[in-house]
CSV table of C-alpha atoms in Angstrom, one decimal:
chain,number,residue,atom,x,y,z
A,1,MET,CA,80.3,114.4,114.1
A,2,THR,CA,80.0,117.9,115.5
A,3,THR,CA,83.3,118.3,117.3
A,4,ARG,CA,86.1,120.7,116.9
A,5,TYR,CA,88.0,118.2,114.7
A,6,ALA,CA,85.2,116.9,112.6
A,7,PHE,CA,87.0,118.2,109.5
A,8,LEU,CA,89.6,115.5,110.1
A,9,VAL,CA,87.0,112.8,109.6
A,10,ASP,CA,85.7,114.5,106.6
A,11,THR,CA,89.2,114.8,105.2
A,12,TYR,CA,89.8,111.1,105.8
A,13,ALA,CA,86.6,110.3,103.9
A,14,THR,CA,87.5,112.5,100.9
A,15,GLU,CA,91.0,111.0,100.7
A,16,LEU,CA,89.6,107.5,100.4
A,17,LEU,CA,87.1,108.7,97.8
A,18,LYS,CA,89.8,110.3,95.9
A,19,VAL,CA,91.9,107.1,95.8
A,20,LEU,CA,89.0,104.9,94.9
A,21,SER,CA,87.8,107.4,92.2
A,22,VAL,CA,91.2,107.2,90.5
A,23,TRP,CA,91.1,103.4,90.8
A,24,ALA,CA,87.7,103.3,89.1
A,25,MET,CA,89.0,105.3,86.1
A,26,ALA,CA,91.6,102.7,85.1
A,27,ASP,CA,90.8,99.9,82.6
A,28,ASP,CA,90.5,96.4,84.0
A,29,ALA,CA,93.4,95.3,81.8
A,30,ASP,CA,95.7,97.9,83.4
A,31,LEU,CA,95.2,96.9,87.0
A,32,ASP,CA,97.9,94.2,87.1
A,33,VAL,CA,100.4,95.7,84.8
A,34,ARG,CA,103.8,96.7,86.3
A,35,PRO,CA,105.6,99.9,85.0
A,36,ARG,CA,108.4,97.7,83.8
A,37,GLN,CA,107.4,94.0,83.3
A,38,ASP,CA,111.0,92.8,84.1
A,39,ASP,CA,111.2,94.7,87.4
A,40,PRO,CA,109.1,93.3,90.2
A,41,ARG,CA,109.8,96.3,92.4
A,42,GLY,CA,107.3,98.5,90.6
A,43,ARG,CA,103.8,98.2,91.9
A,44,THR,CA,100.8,97.4,89.7
A,45,LEU,CA,98.0,99.8,89.8
A,46,ARG,CA,95.9,97.4,92.0
A,47,GLU,CA,98.9,97.0,94.4
A,48,GLN,CA,99.3,100.8,94.6
A,49,MET,CA,95.6,101.5,95.3
A,50,VAL,CA,95.6,98.9,98.0
A,51,HIS,CA,98.7,100.4,99.5
A,52,GLN,CA,97.4,103.9,99.3
A,53,CYS,CA,94.0,103.0,101.0
A,54,GLN,CA,95.9,101.2,103.8
A,55,SER,CA,98.4,104.0,104.2
A,56,GLU,CA,95.6,106.7,104.4
A,57,HIS,CA,93.9,104.6,107.0
A,58,GLY,CA,97.1,104.0,109.0
A,59,TRP,CA,98.0,107.7,108.9
A,60,PHE,CA,94.7,108.9,110.2
A,61,LYS,CA,94.6,106.1,112.8
A,62,ASN,CA,98.1,106.4,114.1
A,63,MET,CA,98.7,110.1,113.8
A,64,LEU,CA,95.3,111.4,114.6
A,65,GLY,CA,93.6,108.6,116.5
A,66,ILE,CA,90.8,108.3,113.9
A,67,ASP,CA,89.8,104.7,113.4
A,68,ALA,CA,87.1,104.7,110.7
A,69,PRO,CA,84.4,102.0,111.1
A,70,GLY,CA,84.2,99.3,108.5
A,71,GLU,CA,86.7,97.9,106.1
A,72,VAL,CA,89.5,100.0,104.6
A,73,LEU,CA,89.4,98.2,101.3
A,74,PRO,CA,86.5,97.1,99.2
A,75,ALA,CA,85.7,93.4,99.5
A,76,GLU,CA,86.3,93.0,95.8
A,77,ARG,CA,89.5,94.6,94.8
A,78,THR,CA,88.4,95.3,91.2
A,79,ARG,CA,88.0,98.6,89.4
A,80,LEU,CA,84.3,98.9,90.4
A,81,GLY,CA,84.6,97.0,93.7
């Protein structure tokens, strides 16, 4: 994209890569652990990463009108998915 605002698309891509890179660093055993097991309000790591990917997408789409092609989340919501 060679427009005045191409940097916004690049920023969107780097934000998603950042989220997914952090996701990939976790151990599989940690993905579904809540911060406090007796408190369902705290998100698991998997829930947080899904939320963050969807939030990044929503922010760029709704605030800036950038709707990235393809899926927001990997088909397999695992550490390496």
